[in-house]
C-alpha cells in the first residue's frame, strides 16, 4: 500500500454540508407508478381493503383462508387451462380476455399488474395445454423434427416468461438508508479500481471520482489494481496519492486481481468500480446505510449507468429515446430479484462486506461471470444481497457491436458455466425464490436456439410444407395469438419504461447466432466454448457496414424474404385450401423480416469519436473573460476535457478566446482555464487548458461526481406504446435494408475501383494501429 | 396360387361363421316326401319379406343364389391356379338327398382349352370339372354340375378352382389374360328330406332356432286368451332370447290367440293352476315352472314349446330357466325346481358390447383360427366391433388398438403392406418389410422372432356406428423373377396375434338425446341395462295380436343388440304409467289406441284428430339447429321432406323420442303406427338394410310404406354420465360465459393472493 502523500491531494475532510448529498436524490427510482388517480385504481383500492380485512384476522384462520383460496383458485385455473373450446368459442373467449387485459393495463397500482400476470399465465398455459394435447400427432420425420423443435423452443419461452414474471412481479424499490452514527464511527472502505488495458485518460477520471467520494479521508482507501502493470499508472497514482497494486501473474483475470487486493487490504467494506465506471461522491453514504440496517447484508449493487451510447443506441440513433439493453436489467430485473433476496453482483458499482466476502473465499474464480457467482455463493452462505436502483456511478458503454457481442457471449458462457458447475436448483442454502431467480438469470442466456427457431419456423411450412402443427391454421391462431398478445401486453405494462415492446426481439436476434454455440458448448462442458469475434478496435473512424458480423442477419433476412416470395407464389399456384395456412405463416414471416432487418441495421456502424463522450447537464457557471468581464451562464454538457456552455441571450464569445470557467462548491469558487473552440450565437464550446491534477480532480468533483448527475437521466425514456414500438422497429428495419443496399453499392464500386487501380496505398489510420489487441483475458465491463 | 376369398368373413356378427343353410327350419319331421311336397306355401313365407326366396320344404328342390349365400359381387378367379369358396350348411332337421350347382361364367379367350378348366369342389372333393373350350370363350356360359349327396354334410364348403394356362412355353403365372368370372347369380340346388327330431329339451334351441339357417326366424307365440302383462313380460324375455340367437338374420314373432300355426314351430305360454286346453293342445296342470316340447298337432315336423307355470312368477321362472340355464335341461318336459338367482346387471354390460373397463382381446371377438390367412391377396379379416351405444367421443382420440402380427417376409420388394380399416375406411397401413431390409434392422439383431411386429392405432369412434367392422388385410406384392423363372409357392402367410387388444378404457357413456339412430341400431336407451330392467313398454289399450307381435319383435331386436334376454322388462298400459315413471318408456300405438299420445301431445309432432293424424312439424322445424352450418341445399331438402310429410293419402307412421315427462334424464320413444299395420311398417323400416333408403335417425322419423323420412334432429337432453371433472369441462366447453366468470374469479383470487404474499415479503425485506 503506497500512498503518495506528496501529491496535491484534494481535501477529503467531509464537510458537513456534503454529507446529506443523498437527500437531494429522488427517494425512489422512476418507473414508479404515477401517483394513483383515484378513479383509475378502484381495483387496487378494493384489493387493499380486502388485504386489510384479511390481515385483521388472526394468523391461523388467515392461513386457512389463504390456503383455501389458493387451492380453489388453482383448481379454477387448471379447469380453465384444460377446457377445450371450438374455434368460435375460443375466439370469443380470447377476445374477452384480451379486452379485460387492455382494461387492466390502464389501472394503476401493483394489484392490477399481478392480475394481468395471472391472466397472461393462464392464457399461455391454456395455449400450451392445447398445444401439447392437440397438435402433436406428427406423421413424417420432417414434421417430427421441426414440430418438436418448435415445441421445445416454445416451452423454453414459456418457462422464461413465467420465471420473468416471478422476477419482475414486485420490484422492491429499496430506498437509501442514511448512516445514523457520527462520521467518526463510519467504517473504513477499500475502493478497488481494477484495470487491465484501459487508457489512463479514462481510468484517471474514475480515480479522481473515487477520491472525491464524500467519506472521512482516513477511512476511504482507493486502490488501483493494475493487471497491465503500466509505469504511467504507477506515476499517476503516486502523484495523486492513491494506492497502486500489482501482482505477479494475471491468473483468474479480474477475479484474481480483486482477490489479490483483498489479501493486502483490510477495510471493513469493499467498493468495486470498473476502470471506466465513475462513481458519484454520494456513493458510499447512499449505499452503506443498508449494511447497518441489515447485518446479514453482504453485497449491495447499484445500477450500471452509461453516459455514452451503446452500439444499438449509436447505430440506430436511439440514445436516450428508447431504453437500452441494460435498462431492463438494472431498472427492473435486479429490483425484482431484490424482493427474493437474489439481487446479484454485477462486477462494478457495488459494495461488499469484507467478512462475508472472505467467508466464501473471496471473489469466485470458477467461472467467467465471477460476479454473479460470487453473489450466488453469498446467498448460499446465508447472506443477503441487495439492490439499490439509484445510479451512483456511470460508465462508458461498449463502443462497437463486435465488442458488445463479445461481452454478451462471455456473460452467456459464464452463466452457462455456473448452470453447470454450481446449479442454483441444486445444492444447499438457497430459498426457492432465489433458486428460480438465479435459474432465470442463467436460462435467459439460452435464448439463441429458440430465437433462431422462431425466426425460421414458418419457413419450414413455406419451403418444405412441413406441418409443424397438427391443427388447422385458424385454430392455431385462435390459441397462439392470445398467448403472444397477453405476454406482450403484460410485459409492456411491467417493463414499459425499461424496455419497449419488440426491442427484446431485436436485442436477442442480434446476439442469437453468436451466443448459440458458446452457450451450448459451455453446457456440454463448462470448459468449452471459447469464442472470438474479430475486433477492429475501440474507435470507429468511419461509417461502415460490418459485413462479417451482419452475415447471420443477412442470411436470416434473405431466408425470410424468400419465404415471403414463396408464400406469394403458393398463394397463386398452390392448393387453394391452404390459403389461410399460407397467409398465417406469411404474417409470421413478415414479422420475422422486420425483426431480422432491424437486427441488420445494428451492423451498420456509425462513426464515433469515442475519446470524449459528453454528458448533458445544466449546471450554473460563471465565465470570466480575458477582459475581466463576467458572464453567468449554464452548462450544456461537459466532458473530461471540455465543456459546452449556454450564455445569456445576446451574449457571445469569440472563438479561440481564453476564458476561465468557474463553478461553485460549498461557497468556494473553483476556477478552470479553458479556450473557446466553438461558438455559435449563445452556444460556446470550450476546451480546458493545462489543468493541474488538483484542478482535474476538482473538475471531476464538480461534474461527473455530482450526486444527482445520473439520476436525472435514469429511466427517463418515454413509456412503451406497443404499436408505436412496432412502427419504430419496422422503420429501423427499413433503414437497415437501405443501409445494406448502400453498403453493397459502395462495396461494388470500391471493388471496381480496386480492379482499375490495383494497389492504392492504404494508409492505416494511426488510431487503429495503436489500438491494443484485445485478448480473452480482458477486463471488460460487467 | 390360391385365392381363398371367403366372403362369409364379411358377416357382421361373430356367431355367424357358419350360417348358411339350405333347408327350412319350419319344416322338420318324418312325414313322407310326397305329403310334404303337396303342402301349400307356409304362412311363414309371407312373413319374411326380407328374403325373396320362398321357404323351401324338405324334399322340395330349392335354390339359393351365390348372392344369398353371402357373395355380393361376382367371383373373380385370376392366375394359373385360383380358388374361391362359399359356405353352406344343412340344418339338423334335414338331410341332403342330392344337389347340383348351376354356374354362370365367362372366361378369357386366351386360355388353352386343353389345359384350362374350372373344378367344382364340395368340401375339397371335386364334384365336377368344367372344360373351357375356345369357341365359347368371352361370352356368358351356363354349366350344371351335379353334386353327389354323400359329399354334403352339416357344414359344407363349395369351392370353385380355376386352372388356367395361356401358353405351353414360359408362362407368367399372374398373366392378366388368365381370368374367369363366375356371376353371383349362379345357383346351388339342394334336394333334402326331413330327419325326425326327438322331443328333447336338451337340443334347445333346436328346432325352434337353428344357427345353420340363413333366413329370418319366424316363431309364433300362442296365448290362451288376451295375455296379461306378466305373461307378456315372460314372452318378451323369450322373444329377446330368440332374437339374440337369430341376430344375424332377424326374427319375427307373430302372436296368435288360441290358434296354432298350420305348419312349423310355435311357443305356447300359459299360466294357471289347472290343466287347460289351448288351441286344441292339452296342457297338464303345472307342478311348478314347466317347459315342455311336443309335436305340433297340425304339423308332425313342427314342434311346440309349452312354457307354463301356476302363476306369472313361475311362468317367468320357466322362461328364465330356458334362456339363462338352458344347458341343464333334458327330456321332453321339465319342471324347474331351482334357479340360480340372477345377478343384477350393470349399465352397458350387455354381452354383445365391447366392455369399457378392460382391454379386449381379439380372440374374444372372433374365432382365433380366422386370424390366420394365406396367399398373396388373402382378403380381409373382418372382426365385428359392437361398440356400446352412447360412447362419448368428446376429447377422445379413438379406441386404442394394439395389433401384434406376423407375416412371411418376402426376399425383396417392399410393396407388400398390412392395412387396418374401420368400416371400409383406411386407418393405417404398414409396409411389410422384405427380408433384406429386415435383416439390417436393429430389431432383428435384438429380437429372435423378427417377424412379430406391433402396430398401435387409434380407431376414431366418432364415425363408427354401434355395429362396426374392423378390417385387417395383408396384401403381398408378387415380384416377377423374369421369364420362365416365376414359380408361385404357396408359402405366404399372415397371422394376427389373438392376444392383440382393443381398449376402450377412458370412454364415457354419455350421449345427446333423443337419437333414434341408436334406438334402431342398438335399442338404446332401453338396452342400457341388458335385461331391460330399467325399461317399460307401454302397450296400447286393448292391444291387438299385431301390437303384441310388434312388442315381441322389438324385444327380439333388443335381444339381438345385447345378446341377453330381457328378463327385467315391465309391460304396462297408459293408465298405470305412473308406476313405471322412473323407467325409460317405449310407447307403442297403432291408430288411436294409445291414450298417452293425447296426454303428451305437446311433446309429439303429431296429434290424432278424428281418424287421421296431423303433423305439426312446421314450428319444430324452425327449432332445428340451423346455425349448425346447414347450407341451403340441406334446407331445401328439409322443406321437401316436410312437404312430403304433410301430403299423401295413406296414414303416416312415425317414431319419435323425447325426454320423459315423468322423470328427467329418462327417455320416451314412441312408435306410433298410423293404422293397424303401421307398427309393422315401422319394424320393417327398422330392419331394412337397403343402402339406398334413408335411415332412421334424429329425433323424429316418419314412415310411410317403405319410405323413411328423418324429419328432425333435435338434441335436448343427455343420457349417461361422465366423471364429474369431465362433465364440468364438457359443460364449460359449451358455455363461454361461464368460462369468463371462472377465469375472472380465478385470476382475481390468484392475483390477490400473490399481491398479499409479495407485499408481506417486500415489507419483511425492507424492514430487515
XYZ file of N, CA and C in Angstrom, chain A residues 44 47-48 51 54-55 66 69-70 72-73 76 79-80 82-85 89 92-93 96-97 111 114-115 118-119 126 129 134 169-170 172 174 290 293 338-341 385, chain B residues 394-395 397 725 728-730 732-736 738-743 745-768:
252
model
N -57.265 -1.536 -7.261
C -56.186 -1.540 -6.287
C -56.730 -1.254 -4.888
N -58.539 -4.169 -3.494
C -57.613 -5.206 -3.023
C -57.017 -4.820 -1.684
N -56.720 -3.535 -1.544
C -56.114 -3.110 -0.281
C -57.103 -3.282 0.867
N -57.224 -6.898 1.567
C -55.980 -7.272 2.243
C -55.999 -6.852 3.696
N -58.226 -9.060 5.660
C -57.621 -10.380 5.849
C -56.530 -10.319 6.900
N -55.766 -9.226 6.868
C -54.688 -9.128 7.842
C -55.222 -8.857 9.234
N -56.213 -18.337 3.226
C -55.306 -18.193 2.096
C -55.116 -19.519 1.371
N -58.295 -20.418 -0.527
C -58.444 -19.626 -1.748
C -57.450 -20.081 -2.798
N -56.223 -20.335 -2.347
C -55.196 -20.773 -3.292
C -55.625 -22.057 -3.986
N -58.604 -23.401 -4.265
C -59.791 -23.229 -5.098
C -59.431 -22.518 -6.394
N -58.666 -21.435 -6.262
C -58.338 -20.650 -7.452
C -57.443 -21.448 -8.394
N -59.623 -23.706 -10.282
C -60.314 -22.944 -11.326
C -59.383 -22.733 -12.516
N -58.809 -25.790 -14.501
C -60.009 -26.081 -15.286
C -60.014 -25.220 -16.557
N -59.789 -23.934 -16.345
C -59.782 -23.012 -17.486
C -58.734 -23.443 -18.505
N -57.610 -26.330 -19.105
C -57.804 -27.607 -19.785
C -59.120 -27.721 -20.538
N -59.991 -26.727 -20.420
C -61.260 -26.871 -21.135
C -61.056 -26.552 -22.619
N -61.370 -27.498 -23.480
C -61.211 -27.233 -24.903
C -62.424 -26.465 -25.434
N -62.172 -25.559 -26.313
C -63.277 -24.834 -26.935
C -63.174 -24.990 -28.443
N -65.972 -20.393 -30.136
C -65.972 -20.132 -28.701
C -64.601 -19.663 -28.235
N -64.184 -16.027 -29.096
C -64.944 -15.175 -28.175
C -64.197 -15.077 -26.845
N -63.763 -16.218 -26.361
C -63.061 -16.260 -25.074
C -61.778 -15.429 -25.141
N -62.533 -11.699 -25.301
C -62.973 -11.239 -23.990
C -61.799 -11.053 -23.047
N -60.924 -12.041 -23.000
C -59.774 -11.972 -22.093
C -58.871 -10.807 -22.476
N -51.612 -4.283 -7.778
C -52.552 -5.403 -7.866
C -52.998 -5.666 -9.304
N -50.451 -7.673 -11.034
C -50.422 -9.093 -10.674
C -51.581 -9.839 -11.319
N -52.732 -9.189 -11.401
C -53.861 -9.838 -12.068
C -53.552 -10.044 -13.549
N -51.296 -12.986 -13.871
C -52.028 -14.240 -13.715
C -52.830 -14.549 -14.970
N -53.454 -13.518 -15.503
C -54.248 -13.714 -16.714
C -53.359 -14.179 -17.860
N -52.962 -22.257 -21.065
C -54.069 -22.804 -21.835
C -53.604 -23.131 -23.255
N -51.278 -26.170 -23.007
C -52.040 -27.414 -22.796
C -52.644 -27.872 -24.115
N -53.218 -31.384 -28.324
C -53.991 -31.466 -29.574
C -53.214 -31.213 -30.855
N -42.379 -9.374 -10.763
C -43.727 -9.146 -10.260
C -43.757 -7.993 -9.255
N -42.723 -7.876 -8.461
C -42.753 -6.891 -7.385
C -41.365 -6.294 -7.195
N -38.643 -4.281 -5.663
C -38.669 -3.939 -4.233
C -38.605 -2.424 -4.009
N -36.178 -0.401 -3.147
C -35.476 -0.096 -1.901
C -35.077 1.374 -1.894
N -27.599 0.572 4.403
C -28.289 -0.723 4.430
C -27.482 -1.804 5.127
N -28.448 -1.461 8.658
C -29.813 -1.865 8.955
C -29.942 -3.387 8.921
N -34.375 -8.414 -6.034
C -34.129 -7.981 -4.669
C -35.231 -8.468 -3.726
N -36.458 -8.511 -4.240
C -37.556 -8.994 -3.392
C -37.260 -10.402 -2.912
N -36.726 -11.201 -3.806
C -36.472 -12.620 -3.489
C -35.110 -12.812 -2.838
N -34.454 -11.703 -2.527
C -33.109 -11.780 -1.954
C -32.165 -12.460 -2.942
N -28.314 -10.214 -0.162
C -27.782 -9.271 -1.136
C -28.883 -8.255 -1.405
N -66.149 -37.271 -27.019
C -65.692 -35.903 -26.770
C -64.278 -35.912 -26.220
N -63.385 -35.277 -26.888
C -61.981 -35.179 -26.493
C -61.322 -36.540 -26.382
N -59.238 -39.499 -28.551
C -58.535 -39.665 -29.825
C -59.011 -40.888 -30.577
N -65.402 -34.273 -13.287
C -64.474 -33.301 -13.847
C -64.678 -33.180 -15.352
N -67.761 -31.401 -16.070
C -67.597 -29.965 -15.870
C -66.892 -29.348 -17.081
N -65.849 -30.009 -17.514
C -65.101 -29.488 -18.658
C -65.982 -29.485 -19.897
N -66.757 -30.534 -20.044
C -67.634 -30.635 -21.202
C -68.655 -29.504 -21.166
N -68.407 -26.682 -19.554
C -67.753 -25.395 -19.758
C -67.445 -25.157 -21.223
N -67.072 -26.235 -21.912
C -66.710 -26.066 -23.314
C -67.906 -25.600 -24.126
N -69.081 -25.722 -23.588
C -70.267 -25.249 -24.297
C -70.783 -23.937 -23.728
N -70.137 -23.423 -22.702
C -70.624 -22.193 -22.080
C -69.480 -21.217 -21.864
N -69.243 -20.414 -22.870
C -68.106 -19.490 -22.792
C -68.301 -18.475 -21.672
N -69.602 -18.868 -18.794
C -69.155 -19.452 -17.530
C -67.633 -19.439 -17.457
N -67.003 -19.631 -18.619
C -65.544 -19.576 -18.646
C -65.052 -18.200 -18.209
N -65.741 -17.175 -18.693
C -65.347 -15.823 -18.299
C -65.469 -15.639 -16.788
N -66.588 -16.115 -16.262
C -66.798 -15.967 -14.823
C -65.673 -16.679 -14.071
N -65.375 -17.901 -14.509
C -64.346 -18.678 -13.809
C -62.985 -18.003 -13.900
N -62.650 -17.555 -15.094
C -61.293 -17.004 -15.231
C -61.198 -15.690 -14.460
N -62.840 -14.942 -11.710
C -62.692 -15.322 -10.316
C -61.297 -15.847 -10.031
N -60.835 -16.733 -10.914
C -59.536 -17.372 -10.702
C -58.407 -16.367 -10.667
N -58.369 -15.463 -11.644
C -57.217 -14.569 -11.680
C -57.294 -13.515 -10.588
N -58.509 -13.109 -10.233
C -58.600 -12.143 -9.137
C -58.100 -12.779 -7.844
N -58.499 -14.018 -7.627
C -58.078 -14.676 -6.386
C -56.578 -14.921 -6.387
N -56.063 -15.463 -7.497
C -54.626 -15.747 -7.546
C -53.830 -14.448 -7.483
N -54.303 -13.447 -8.242
C -53.617 -12.162 -8.217
C -53.643 -11.567 -6.818
N -54.787 -11.688 -6.143
C -54.907 -11.168 -4.791
C -53.958 -11.864 -3.836
N -53.928 -13.189 -3.953
C -53.009 -13.938 -3.085
C -51.573 -13.520 -3.352
N -51.237 -13.422 -4.640
C -49.875 -13.024 -4.985
C -49.590 -11.641 -4.412
N -50.580 -10.751 -4.518
C -50.403 -9.391 -4.017
C -50.093 -9.411 -2.524
N -50.922 -10.146 -1.778
C -50.728 -10.148 -0.326
C -49.404 -10.798 0.044
N -49.093 -11.916 -0.625
C -47.861 -12.631 -0.307
C -46.646 -11.769 -0.613
N -46.651 -11.179 -1.818
C -45.480 -10.396 -2.209
C -45.364 -9.141 -1.361
N -46.512 -8.547 -1.021
C -46.459 -7.343 -0.212
C -45.856 -7.660 1.164
N -46.301 -8.787 1.721
C -45.751 -9.176 3.021
C -44.252 -9.420 2.909
N -43.881 -10.066 1.808
C -42.465 -10.383 1.614
C -41.657 -9.089 1.480
N -42.201 -8.158 0.701
C -41.482 -6.897 0.484
C -41.322 -6.145 1.798
N -42.400 -6.137 2.600
C -42.304 -5.440 3.884
C -41.229 -6.062 4.760
N -41.180 -7.394 4.726
C -40.194 -8.086 5.534
C -38.783 -7.740 5.067
N -38.619 -7.709 3.756
C -37.305 -7.409 3.206
C -36.868 -5.998 3.575
N -37.776 -5.047 3.486
C -37.392 -3.658 3.701
C -37.220 -3.342 5.175
N -37.828 -4.162 6.028
C -37.666 -3.905 7.453
C -36.629 -4.822 8.076
N -35.849 -5.469 7.236
C -34.880 -6.442 7.736
C -33.915 -5.780 8.708
